[in-house]
mmCIF file of C-alpha atoms and ligand atoms in Angstrom:
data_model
loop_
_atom_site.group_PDB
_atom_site.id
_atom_site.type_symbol
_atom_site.label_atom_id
_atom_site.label_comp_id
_atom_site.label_asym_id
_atom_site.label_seq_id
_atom_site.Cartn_x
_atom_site.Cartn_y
_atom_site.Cartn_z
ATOM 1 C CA UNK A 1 51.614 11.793 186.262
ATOM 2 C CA UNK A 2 51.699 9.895 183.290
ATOM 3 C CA UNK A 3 52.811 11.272 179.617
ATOM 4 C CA UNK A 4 51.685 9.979 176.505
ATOM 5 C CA UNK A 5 54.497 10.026 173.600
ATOM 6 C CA UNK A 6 53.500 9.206 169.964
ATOM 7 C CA UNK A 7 55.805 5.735 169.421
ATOM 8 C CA UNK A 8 58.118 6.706 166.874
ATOM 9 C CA UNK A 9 57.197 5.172 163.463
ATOM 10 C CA UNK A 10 59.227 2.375 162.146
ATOM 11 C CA UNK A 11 62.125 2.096 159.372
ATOM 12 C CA UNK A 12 59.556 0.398 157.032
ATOM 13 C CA UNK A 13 56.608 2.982 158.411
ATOM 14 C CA UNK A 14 58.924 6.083 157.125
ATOM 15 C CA UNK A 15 60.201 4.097 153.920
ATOM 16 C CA UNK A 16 56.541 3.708 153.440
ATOM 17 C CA UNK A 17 55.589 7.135 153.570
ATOM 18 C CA UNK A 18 58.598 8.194 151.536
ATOM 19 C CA UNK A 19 57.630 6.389 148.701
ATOM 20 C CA UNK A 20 54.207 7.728 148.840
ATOM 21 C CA UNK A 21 55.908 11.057 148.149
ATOM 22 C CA UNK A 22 57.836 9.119 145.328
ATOM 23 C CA UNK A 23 54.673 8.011 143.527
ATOM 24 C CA UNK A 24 53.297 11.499 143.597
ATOM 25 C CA UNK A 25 57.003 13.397 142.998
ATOM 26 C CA UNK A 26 58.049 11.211 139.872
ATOM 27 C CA UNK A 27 54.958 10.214 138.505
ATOM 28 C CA UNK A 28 55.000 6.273 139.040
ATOM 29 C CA UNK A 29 51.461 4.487 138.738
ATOM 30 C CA UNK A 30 49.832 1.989 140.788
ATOM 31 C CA UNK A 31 51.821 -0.533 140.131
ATOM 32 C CA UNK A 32 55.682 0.871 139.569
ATOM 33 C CA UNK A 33 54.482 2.530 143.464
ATOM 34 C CA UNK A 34 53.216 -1.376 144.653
ATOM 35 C CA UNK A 35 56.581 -3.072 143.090
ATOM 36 C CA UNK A 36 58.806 -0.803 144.746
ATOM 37 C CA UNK A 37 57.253 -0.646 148.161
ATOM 38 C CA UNK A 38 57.165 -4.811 147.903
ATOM 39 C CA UNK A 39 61.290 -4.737 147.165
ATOM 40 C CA UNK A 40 61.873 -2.004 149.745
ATOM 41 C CA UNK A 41 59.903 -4.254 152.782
ATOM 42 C CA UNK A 42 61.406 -7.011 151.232
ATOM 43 C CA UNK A 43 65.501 -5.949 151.901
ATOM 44 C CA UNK A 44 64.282 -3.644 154.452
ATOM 45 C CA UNK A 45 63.269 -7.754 156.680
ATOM 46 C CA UNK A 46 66.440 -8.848 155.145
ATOM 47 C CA UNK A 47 68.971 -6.163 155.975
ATOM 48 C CA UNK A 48 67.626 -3.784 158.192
ATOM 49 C CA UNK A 49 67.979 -1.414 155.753
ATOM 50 C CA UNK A 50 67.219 -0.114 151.915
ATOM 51 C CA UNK A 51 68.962 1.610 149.140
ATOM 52 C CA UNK A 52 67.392 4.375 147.502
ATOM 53 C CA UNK A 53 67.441 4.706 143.717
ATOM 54 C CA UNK A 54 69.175 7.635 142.656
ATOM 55 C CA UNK A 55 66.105 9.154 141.382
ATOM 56 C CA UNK A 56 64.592 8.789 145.173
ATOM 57 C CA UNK A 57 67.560 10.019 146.804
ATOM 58 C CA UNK A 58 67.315 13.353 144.556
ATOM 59 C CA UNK A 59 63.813 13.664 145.568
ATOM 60 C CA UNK A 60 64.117 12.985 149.038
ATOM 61 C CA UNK A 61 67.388 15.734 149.398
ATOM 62 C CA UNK A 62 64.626 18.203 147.749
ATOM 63 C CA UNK A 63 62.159 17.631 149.661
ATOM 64 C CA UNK A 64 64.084 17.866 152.733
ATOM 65 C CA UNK A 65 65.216 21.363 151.603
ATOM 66 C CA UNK A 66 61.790 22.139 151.416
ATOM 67 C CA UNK A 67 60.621 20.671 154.755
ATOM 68 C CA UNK A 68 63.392 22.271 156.750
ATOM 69 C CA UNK A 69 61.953 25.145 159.072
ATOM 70 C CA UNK A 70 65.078 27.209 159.682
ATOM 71 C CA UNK A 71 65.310 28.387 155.846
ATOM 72 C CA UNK A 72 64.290 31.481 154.127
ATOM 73 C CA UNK A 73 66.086 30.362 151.019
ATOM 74 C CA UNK A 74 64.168 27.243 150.608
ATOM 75 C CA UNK A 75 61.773 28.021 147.544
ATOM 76 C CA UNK A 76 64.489 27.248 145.274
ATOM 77 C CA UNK A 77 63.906 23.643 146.338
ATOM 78 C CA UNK A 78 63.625 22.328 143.071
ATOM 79 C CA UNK A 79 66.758 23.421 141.656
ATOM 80 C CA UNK A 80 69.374 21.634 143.818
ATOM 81 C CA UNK A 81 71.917 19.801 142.471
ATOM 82 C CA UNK A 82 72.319 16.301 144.147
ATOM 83 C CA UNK A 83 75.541 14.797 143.976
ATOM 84 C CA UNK A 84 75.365 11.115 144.716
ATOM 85 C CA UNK A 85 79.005 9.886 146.673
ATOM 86 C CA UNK A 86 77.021 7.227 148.578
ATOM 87 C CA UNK A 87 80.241 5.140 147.595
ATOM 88 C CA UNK A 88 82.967 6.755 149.167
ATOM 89 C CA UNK A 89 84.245 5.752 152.199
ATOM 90 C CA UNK A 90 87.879 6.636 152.740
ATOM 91 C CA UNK A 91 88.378 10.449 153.891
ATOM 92 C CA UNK A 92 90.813 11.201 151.514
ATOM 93 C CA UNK A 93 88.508 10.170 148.689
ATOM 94 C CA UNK A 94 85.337 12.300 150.616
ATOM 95 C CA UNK A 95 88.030 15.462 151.194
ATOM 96 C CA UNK A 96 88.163 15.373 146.749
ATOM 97 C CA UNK A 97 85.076 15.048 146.590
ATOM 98 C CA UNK A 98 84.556 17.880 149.234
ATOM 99 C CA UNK A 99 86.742 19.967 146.811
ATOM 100 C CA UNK A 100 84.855 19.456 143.812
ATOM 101 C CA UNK A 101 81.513 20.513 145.984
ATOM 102 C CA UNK A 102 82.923 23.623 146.924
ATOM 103 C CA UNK A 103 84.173 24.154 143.021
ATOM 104 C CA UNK A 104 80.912 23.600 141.675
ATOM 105 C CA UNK A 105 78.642 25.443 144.171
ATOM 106 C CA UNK A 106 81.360 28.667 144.364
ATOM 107 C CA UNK A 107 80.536 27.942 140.434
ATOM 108 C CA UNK A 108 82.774 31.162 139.888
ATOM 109 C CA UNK A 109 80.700 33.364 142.008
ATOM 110 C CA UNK A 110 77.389 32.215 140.359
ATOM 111 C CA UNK A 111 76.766 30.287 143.883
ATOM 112 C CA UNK A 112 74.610 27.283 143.076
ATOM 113 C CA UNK A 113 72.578 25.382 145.760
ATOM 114 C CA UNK A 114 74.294 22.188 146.103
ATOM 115 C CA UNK A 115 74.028 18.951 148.404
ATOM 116 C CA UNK A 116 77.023 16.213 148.286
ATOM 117 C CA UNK A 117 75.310 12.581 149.478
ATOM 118 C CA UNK A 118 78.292 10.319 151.362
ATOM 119 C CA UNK A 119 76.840 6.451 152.639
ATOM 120 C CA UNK A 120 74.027 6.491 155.129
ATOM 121 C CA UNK A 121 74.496 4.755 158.522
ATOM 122 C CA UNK A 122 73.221 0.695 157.813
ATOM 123 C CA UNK A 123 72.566 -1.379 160.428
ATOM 124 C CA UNK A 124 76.337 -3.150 160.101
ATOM 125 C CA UNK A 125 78.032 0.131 159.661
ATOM 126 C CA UNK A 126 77.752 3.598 160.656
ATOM 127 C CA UNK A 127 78.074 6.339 157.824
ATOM 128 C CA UNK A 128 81.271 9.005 157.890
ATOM 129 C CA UNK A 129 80.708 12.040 159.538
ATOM 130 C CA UNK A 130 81.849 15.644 158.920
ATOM 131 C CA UNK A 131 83.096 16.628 162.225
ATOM 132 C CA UNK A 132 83.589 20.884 161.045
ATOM 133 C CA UNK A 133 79.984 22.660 161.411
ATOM 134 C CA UNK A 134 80.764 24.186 157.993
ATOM 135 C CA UNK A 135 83.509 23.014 154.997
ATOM 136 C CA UNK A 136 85.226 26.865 155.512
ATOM 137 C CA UNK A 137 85.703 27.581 158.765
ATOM 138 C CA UNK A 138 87.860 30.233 160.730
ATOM 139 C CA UNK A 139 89.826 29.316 163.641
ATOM 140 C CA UNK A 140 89.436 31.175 167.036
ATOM 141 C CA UNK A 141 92.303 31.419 168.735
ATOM 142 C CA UNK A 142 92.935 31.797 172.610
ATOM 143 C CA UNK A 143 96.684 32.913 172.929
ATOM 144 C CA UNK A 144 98.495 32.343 176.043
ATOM 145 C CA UNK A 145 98.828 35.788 176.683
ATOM 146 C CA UNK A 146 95.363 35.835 176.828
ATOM 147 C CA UNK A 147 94.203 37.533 173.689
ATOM 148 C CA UNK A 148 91.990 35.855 171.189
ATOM 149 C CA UNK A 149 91.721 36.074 167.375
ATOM 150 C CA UNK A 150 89.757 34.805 164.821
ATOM 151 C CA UNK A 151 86.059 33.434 165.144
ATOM 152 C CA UNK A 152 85.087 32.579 168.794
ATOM 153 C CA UNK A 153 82.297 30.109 167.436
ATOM 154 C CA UNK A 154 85.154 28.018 166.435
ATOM 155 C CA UNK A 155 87.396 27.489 169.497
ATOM 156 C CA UNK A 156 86.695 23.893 170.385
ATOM 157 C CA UNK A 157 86.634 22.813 166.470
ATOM 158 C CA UNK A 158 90.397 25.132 166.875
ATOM 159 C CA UNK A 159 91.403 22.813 169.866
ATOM 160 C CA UNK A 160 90.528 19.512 167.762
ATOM 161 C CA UNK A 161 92.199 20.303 164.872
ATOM 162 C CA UNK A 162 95.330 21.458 167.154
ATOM 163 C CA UNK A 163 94.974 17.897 168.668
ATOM 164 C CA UNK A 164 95.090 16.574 165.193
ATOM 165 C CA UNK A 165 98.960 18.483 165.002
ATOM 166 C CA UNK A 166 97.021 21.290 162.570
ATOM 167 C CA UNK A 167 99.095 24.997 163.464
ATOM 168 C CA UNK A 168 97.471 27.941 161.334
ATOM 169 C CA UNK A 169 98.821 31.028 161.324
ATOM 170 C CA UNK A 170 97.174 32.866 164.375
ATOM 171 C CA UNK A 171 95.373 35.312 162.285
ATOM 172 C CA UNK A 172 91.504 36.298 161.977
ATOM 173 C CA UNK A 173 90.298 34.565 159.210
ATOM 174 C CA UNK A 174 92.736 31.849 159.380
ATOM 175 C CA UNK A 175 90.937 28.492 158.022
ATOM 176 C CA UNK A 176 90.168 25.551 159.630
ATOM 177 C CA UNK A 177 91.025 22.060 158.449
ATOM 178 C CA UNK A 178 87.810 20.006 157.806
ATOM 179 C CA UNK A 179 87.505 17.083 160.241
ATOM 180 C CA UNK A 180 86.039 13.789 158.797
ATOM 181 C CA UNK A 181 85.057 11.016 161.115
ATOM 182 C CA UNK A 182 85.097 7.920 158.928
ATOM 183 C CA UNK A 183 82.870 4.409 159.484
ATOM 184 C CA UNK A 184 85.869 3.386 161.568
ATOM 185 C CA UNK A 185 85.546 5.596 164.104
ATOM 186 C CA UNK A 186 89.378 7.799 162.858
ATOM 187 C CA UNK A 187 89.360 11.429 163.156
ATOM 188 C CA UNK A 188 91.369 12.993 160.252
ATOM 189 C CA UNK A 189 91.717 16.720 159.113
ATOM 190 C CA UNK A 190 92.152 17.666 155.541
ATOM 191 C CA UNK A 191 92.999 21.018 153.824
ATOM 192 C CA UNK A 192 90.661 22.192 151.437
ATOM 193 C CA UNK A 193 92.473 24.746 148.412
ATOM 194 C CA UNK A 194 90.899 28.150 149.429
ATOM 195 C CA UNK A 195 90.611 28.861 145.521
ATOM 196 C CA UNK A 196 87.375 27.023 145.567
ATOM 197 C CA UNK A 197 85.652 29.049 147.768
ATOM 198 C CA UNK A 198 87.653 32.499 148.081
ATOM 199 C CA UNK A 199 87.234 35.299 150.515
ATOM 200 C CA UNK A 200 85.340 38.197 149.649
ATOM 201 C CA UNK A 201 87.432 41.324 151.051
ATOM 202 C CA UNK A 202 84.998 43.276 153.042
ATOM 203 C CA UNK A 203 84.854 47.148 151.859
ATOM 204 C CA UNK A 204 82.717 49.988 152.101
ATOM 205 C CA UNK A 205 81.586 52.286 148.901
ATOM 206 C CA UNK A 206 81.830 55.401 150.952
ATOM 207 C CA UNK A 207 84.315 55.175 153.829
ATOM 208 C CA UNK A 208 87.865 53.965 152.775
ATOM 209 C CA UNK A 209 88.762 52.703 156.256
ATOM 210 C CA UNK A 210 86.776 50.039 156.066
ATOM 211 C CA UNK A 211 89.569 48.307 154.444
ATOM 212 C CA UNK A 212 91.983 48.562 156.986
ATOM 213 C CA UNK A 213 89.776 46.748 159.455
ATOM 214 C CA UNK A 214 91.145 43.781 157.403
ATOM 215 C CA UNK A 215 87.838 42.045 157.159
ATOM 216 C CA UNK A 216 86.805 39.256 154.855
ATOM 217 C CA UNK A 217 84.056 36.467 155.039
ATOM 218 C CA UNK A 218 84.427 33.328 152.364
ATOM 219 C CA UNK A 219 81.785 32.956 149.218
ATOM 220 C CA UNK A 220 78.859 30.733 150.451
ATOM 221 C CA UNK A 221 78.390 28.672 153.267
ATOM 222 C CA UNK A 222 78.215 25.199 153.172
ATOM 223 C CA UNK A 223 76.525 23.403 156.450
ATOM 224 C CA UNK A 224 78.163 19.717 156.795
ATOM 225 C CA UNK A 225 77.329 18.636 160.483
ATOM 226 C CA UNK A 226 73.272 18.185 159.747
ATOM 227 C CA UNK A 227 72.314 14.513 159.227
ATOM 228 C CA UNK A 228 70.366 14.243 156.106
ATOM 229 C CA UNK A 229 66.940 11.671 156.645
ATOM 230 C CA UNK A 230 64.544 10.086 153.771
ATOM 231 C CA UNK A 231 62.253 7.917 154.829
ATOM 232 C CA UNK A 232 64.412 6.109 157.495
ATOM 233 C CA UNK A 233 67.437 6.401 156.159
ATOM 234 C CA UNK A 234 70.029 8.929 157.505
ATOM 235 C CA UNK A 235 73.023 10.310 155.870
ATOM 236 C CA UNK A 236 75.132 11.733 158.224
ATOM 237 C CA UNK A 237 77.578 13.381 155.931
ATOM 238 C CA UNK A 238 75.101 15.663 153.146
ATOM 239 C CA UNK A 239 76.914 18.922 152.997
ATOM 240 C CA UNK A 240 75.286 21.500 151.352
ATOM 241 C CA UNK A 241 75.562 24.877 150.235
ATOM 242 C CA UNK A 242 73.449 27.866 149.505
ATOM 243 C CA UNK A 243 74.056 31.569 148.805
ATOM 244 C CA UNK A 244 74.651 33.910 151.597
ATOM 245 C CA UNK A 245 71.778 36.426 152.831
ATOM 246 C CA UNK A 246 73.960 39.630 153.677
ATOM 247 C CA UNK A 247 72.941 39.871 157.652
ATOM 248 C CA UNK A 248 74.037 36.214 157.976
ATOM 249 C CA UNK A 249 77.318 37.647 157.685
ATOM 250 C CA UNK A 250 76.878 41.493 158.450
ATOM 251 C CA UNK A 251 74.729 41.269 161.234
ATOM 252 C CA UNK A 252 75.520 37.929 162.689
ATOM 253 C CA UNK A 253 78.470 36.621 162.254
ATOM 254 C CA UNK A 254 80.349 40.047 162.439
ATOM 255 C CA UNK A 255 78.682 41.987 164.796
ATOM 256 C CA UNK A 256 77.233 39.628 167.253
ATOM 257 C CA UNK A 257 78.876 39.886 171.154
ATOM 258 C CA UNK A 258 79.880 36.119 171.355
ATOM 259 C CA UNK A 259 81.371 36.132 167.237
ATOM 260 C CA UNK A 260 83.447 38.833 165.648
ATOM 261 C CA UNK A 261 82.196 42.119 167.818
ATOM 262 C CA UNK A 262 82.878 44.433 165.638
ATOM 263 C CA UNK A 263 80.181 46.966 166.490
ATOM 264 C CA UNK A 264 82.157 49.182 168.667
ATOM 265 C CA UNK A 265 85.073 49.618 166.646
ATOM 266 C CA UNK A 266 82.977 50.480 163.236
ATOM 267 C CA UNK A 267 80.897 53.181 165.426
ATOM 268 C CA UNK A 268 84.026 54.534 166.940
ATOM 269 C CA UNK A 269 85.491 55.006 163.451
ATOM 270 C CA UNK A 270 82.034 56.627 162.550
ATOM 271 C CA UNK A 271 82.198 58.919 164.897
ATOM 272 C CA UNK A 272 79.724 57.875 166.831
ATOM 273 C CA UNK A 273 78.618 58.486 171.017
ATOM 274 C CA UNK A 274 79.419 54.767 172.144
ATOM 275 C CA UNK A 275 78.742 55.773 175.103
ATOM 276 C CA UNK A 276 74.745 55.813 175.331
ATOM 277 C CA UNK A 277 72.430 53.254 173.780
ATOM 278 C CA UNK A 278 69.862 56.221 172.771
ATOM 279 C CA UNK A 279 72.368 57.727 169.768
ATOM 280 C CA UNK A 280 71.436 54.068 168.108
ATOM 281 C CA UNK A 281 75.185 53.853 167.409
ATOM 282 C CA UNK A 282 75.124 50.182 167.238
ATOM 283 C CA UNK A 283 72.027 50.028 164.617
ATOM 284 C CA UNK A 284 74.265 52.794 162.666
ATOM 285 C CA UNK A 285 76.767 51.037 162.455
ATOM 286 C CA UNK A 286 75.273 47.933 162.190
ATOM 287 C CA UNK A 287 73.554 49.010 158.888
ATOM 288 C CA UNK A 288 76.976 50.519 157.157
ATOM 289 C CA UNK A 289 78.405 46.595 158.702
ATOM 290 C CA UNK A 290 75.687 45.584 156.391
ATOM 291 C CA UNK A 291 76.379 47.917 153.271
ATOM 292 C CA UNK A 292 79.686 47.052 153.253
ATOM 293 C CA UNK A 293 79.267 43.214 153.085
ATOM 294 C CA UNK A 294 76.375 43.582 150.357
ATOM 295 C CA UNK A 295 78.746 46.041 147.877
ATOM 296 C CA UNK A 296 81.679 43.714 148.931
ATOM 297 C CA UNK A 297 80.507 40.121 147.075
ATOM 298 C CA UNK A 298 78.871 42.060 144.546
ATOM 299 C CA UNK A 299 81.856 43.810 144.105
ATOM 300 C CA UNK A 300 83.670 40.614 143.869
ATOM 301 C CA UNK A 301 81.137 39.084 141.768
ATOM 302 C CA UNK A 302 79.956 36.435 144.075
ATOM 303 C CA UNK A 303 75.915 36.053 144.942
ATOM 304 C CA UNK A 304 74.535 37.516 147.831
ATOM 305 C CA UNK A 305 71.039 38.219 148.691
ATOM 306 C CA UNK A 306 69.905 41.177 150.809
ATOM 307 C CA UNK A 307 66.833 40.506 153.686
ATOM 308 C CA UNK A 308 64.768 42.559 152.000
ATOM 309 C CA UNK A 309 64.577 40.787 148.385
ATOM 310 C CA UNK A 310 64.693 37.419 149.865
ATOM 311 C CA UNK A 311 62.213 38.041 152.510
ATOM 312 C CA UNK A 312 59.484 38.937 149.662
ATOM 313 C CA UNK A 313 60.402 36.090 147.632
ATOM 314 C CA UNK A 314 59.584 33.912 150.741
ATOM 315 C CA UNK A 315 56.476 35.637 151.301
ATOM 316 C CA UNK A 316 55.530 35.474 147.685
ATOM 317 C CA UNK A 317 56.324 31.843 147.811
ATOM 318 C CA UNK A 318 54.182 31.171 150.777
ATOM 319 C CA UNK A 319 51.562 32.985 149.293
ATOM 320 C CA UNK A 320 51.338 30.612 146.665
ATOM 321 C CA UNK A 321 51.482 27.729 148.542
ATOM 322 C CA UNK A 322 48.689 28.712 150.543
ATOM 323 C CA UNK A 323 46.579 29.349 147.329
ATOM 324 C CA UNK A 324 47.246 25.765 146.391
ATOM 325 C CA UNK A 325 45.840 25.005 149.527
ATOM 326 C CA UNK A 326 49.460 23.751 151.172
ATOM 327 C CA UNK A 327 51.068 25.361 154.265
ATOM 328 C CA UNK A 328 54.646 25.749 154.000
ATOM 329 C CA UNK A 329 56.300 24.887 157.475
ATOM 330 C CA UNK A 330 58.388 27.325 158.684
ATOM 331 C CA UNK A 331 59.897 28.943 162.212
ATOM 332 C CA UNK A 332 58.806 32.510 162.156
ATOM 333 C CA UNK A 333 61.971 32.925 164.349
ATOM 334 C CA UNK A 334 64.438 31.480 161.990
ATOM 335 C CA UNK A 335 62.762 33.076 159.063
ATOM 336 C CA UNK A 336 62.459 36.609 160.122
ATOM 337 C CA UNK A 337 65.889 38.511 159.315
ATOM 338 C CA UNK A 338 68.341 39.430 162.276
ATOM 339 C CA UNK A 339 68.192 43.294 161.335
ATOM 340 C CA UNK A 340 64.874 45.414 160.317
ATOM 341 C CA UNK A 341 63.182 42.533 160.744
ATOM 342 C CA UNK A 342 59.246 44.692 160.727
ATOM 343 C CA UNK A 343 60.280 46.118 157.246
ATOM 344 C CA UNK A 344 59.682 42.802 156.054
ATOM 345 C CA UNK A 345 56.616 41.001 155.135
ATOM 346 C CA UNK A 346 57.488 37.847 156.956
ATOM 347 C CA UNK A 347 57.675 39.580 160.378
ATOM 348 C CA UNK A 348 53.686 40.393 159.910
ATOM 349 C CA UNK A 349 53.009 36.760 159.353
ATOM 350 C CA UNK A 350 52.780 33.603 161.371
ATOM 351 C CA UNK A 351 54.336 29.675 159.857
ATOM 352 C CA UNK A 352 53.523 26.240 161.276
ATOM 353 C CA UNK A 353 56.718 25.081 162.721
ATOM 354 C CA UNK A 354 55.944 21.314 162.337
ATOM 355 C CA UNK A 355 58.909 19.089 161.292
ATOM 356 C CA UNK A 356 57.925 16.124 158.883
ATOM 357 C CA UNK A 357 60.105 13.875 157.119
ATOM 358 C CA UNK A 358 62.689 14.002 155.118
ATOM 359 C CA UNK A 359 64.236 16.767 156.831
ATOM 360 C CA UNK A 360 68.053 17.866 158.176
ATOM 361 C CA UNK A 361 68.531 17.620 161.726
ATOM 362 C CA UNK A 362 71.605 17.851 164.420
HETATM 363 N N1 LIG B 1 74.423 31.378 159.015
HETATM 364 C C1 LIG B 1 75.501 30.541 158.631
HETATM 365 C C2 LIG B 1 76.749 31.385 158.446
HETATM 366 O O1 LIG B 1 76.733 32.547 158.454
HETATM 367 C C3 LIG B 1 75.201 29.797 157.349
HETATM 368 C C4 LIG B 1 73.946 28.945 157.357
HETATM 369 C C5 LIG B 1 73.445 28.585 155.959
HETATM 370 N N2 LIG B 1 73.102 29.777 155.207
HETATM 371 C C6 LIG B 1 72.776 29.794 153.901
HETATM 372 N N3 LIG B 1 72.566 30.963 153.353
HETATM 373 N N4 LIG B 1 72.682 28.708 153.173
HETATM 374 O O2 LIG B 1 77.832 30.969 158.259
#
């Protein structure tokens, strides 16, 4: 049996094609586009590597955005706010600047998309690495009792930062250090200040006892364990941050078996027959799960989409796209929301899932 694999384009094949995008995305003419490719090749033979301008490294975090499959979000490409930190190195330096991210995307509620740049692996050196999947994180905790608390998704990233002498407080939405891997190899954890990115408290507009369940979720998530890649280079620390969708949190991360669970207790305290699947107990209380979170950040002022409204901006987006004669690259099953998914007009159509460059991957 024999299987044919496409060889893998080159560094200067990629850098090539990036800048290709670069003529078109800022405008340069024949012969800005032919002096930069010769001065890329050029320290790309010398050093195995190139630098991107800061002008090409805003481009190429955008148009990542926009290539990535997994995101319903995404049509907001163009208005992400690079930050370039391609100069820091030390992890206490990187944890500031990890501060001032979450600051400026929590943006007092008015969540702004936001990507933080740190150096890209070279040939000589790799690039630091954010260890924590996310910059706010909740510890789960195994007791030795027995009994767990906190956010099961999180129990090795719990163990690591244990290792790393962190203690917590043993609680459910007790946060994580962030763990930074610098070029060196050193594992380190850091404390963010929870001020820049506050909980929401989680309560519900009709049923007071909502409250009592204790629940909160933090403002906006902020994804730091993707490597960012632009035309052969890859950043392997590019945080970034977008606005919640409510199910991410409402359907997902509280209700799901393996993450909070929370389905059985919110349909016990609705009354509800837990005891057979046909009184759709857990889609009732699944969808008051769901109210709650929505009224909750608005409530606290802090921006939240619901499926529905982003959904049809998605759809309208595509629409367009297709119009202009462009397919936008999607995964139907990344894009289609967790919860009344066939109420929206993304389940009724069909994306092509290719990957192309720059994109985030992990
Ligand atoms: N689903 C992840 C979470 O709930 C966040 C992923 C990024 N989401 C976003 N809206 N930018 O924590």
């Amino acid at each position: 049996m024999s299987v044919s694999i496409a060889p893998a384009a080159t560094v200067s094949q990629e850098a090539e094609s990036f800048l290709r995008l670069c003529a078109e995305g800022l405008g340069w003419d024949r012969e800005r586009h032919e002096r930069r490719r010769a001065a890329v090749l050029d320290e790309l033979a010398r050093t195995g590597t190139y630098r991107h301008t800061p002008a090409e490294l805003v481009l190429g975090a955008k148009l990542a955005w926009r290539n990535h499959t997994r995101c319903i979000g995404k049509l907001y490409w163009k208005t992400l706010v690079v930050r370039d930190c391609r100069r820091l190195h030390h992890p206490d330096t990187i944890a500031a600047a990890l501060t001032t991210h979450l600051v400026r995307a929590h943006n007092g509620g008015a969540i702004r998309p936001i990507i933080t740049v740190f150096p890209p692996d070279t040939p000589a050196v790799p690039g630091p690495r954010i260890v924590s999947p996310q910059l706010v994180r909740y510890a789960g905790h195994e007791h030795p009792d027995g009994t767990r608390r906190g956010d099961p998704a999180n129990t090795g990233l719990t163990r690591l930062a244990r290792e790393l002498g962190w203690r917590g407080e043993g609680g459910d939405f007790d946060r994580l250090p962030v763990l930074i891997r610098d070029s060196r190899g050193r594992l380190t954890r850091h404390d963010l200040p929870r001020d820049a990115c506050p909980d929401v408290p989680i309560t519900h507009p009709v049923h007071p006892w909502f409250a009592e369940l204790g629940l909160r979720w933090y403002s906006c998530p902020t994804v730091s364990d993707m490597r960012l890649e632009i035309g052969g280079v890859t950043y392997p620390a590019a945080p970034f941050t977008g606005w919640y969708v409510g199910t991410e949190v409402g359907t997902r991360n509280f209700a799901d078996r393996d993450r909070y669970d929370l389905l059985p207790e919110i349909a016990r305290r609705l009354g509800l027959d837990t005891g057979d699947d046909r009184t759709l107990w857990k889609d009732r209380a699944l969808t008051e799960l769901n109210v709650a979170v929505l009224t909750s950040y608005e409530r606290a002022g802090v921006r939240m989409l619901d499926h529905h409204t982003i959904a049809g901006h998605f759809h309208r987006y595509v629409q367009a796209r297709r119009r202009a004669g462009e397919e936008v690259h999607a995964d139907w099953s990344w894009i289609i929301p967790p919860t009344a998914a066939s109420t929206t007009p993304v389940f009724h159509d069909s994306y092509d899932p290719a990957v192309v460059s720059p994109n985030f991957y992990r």
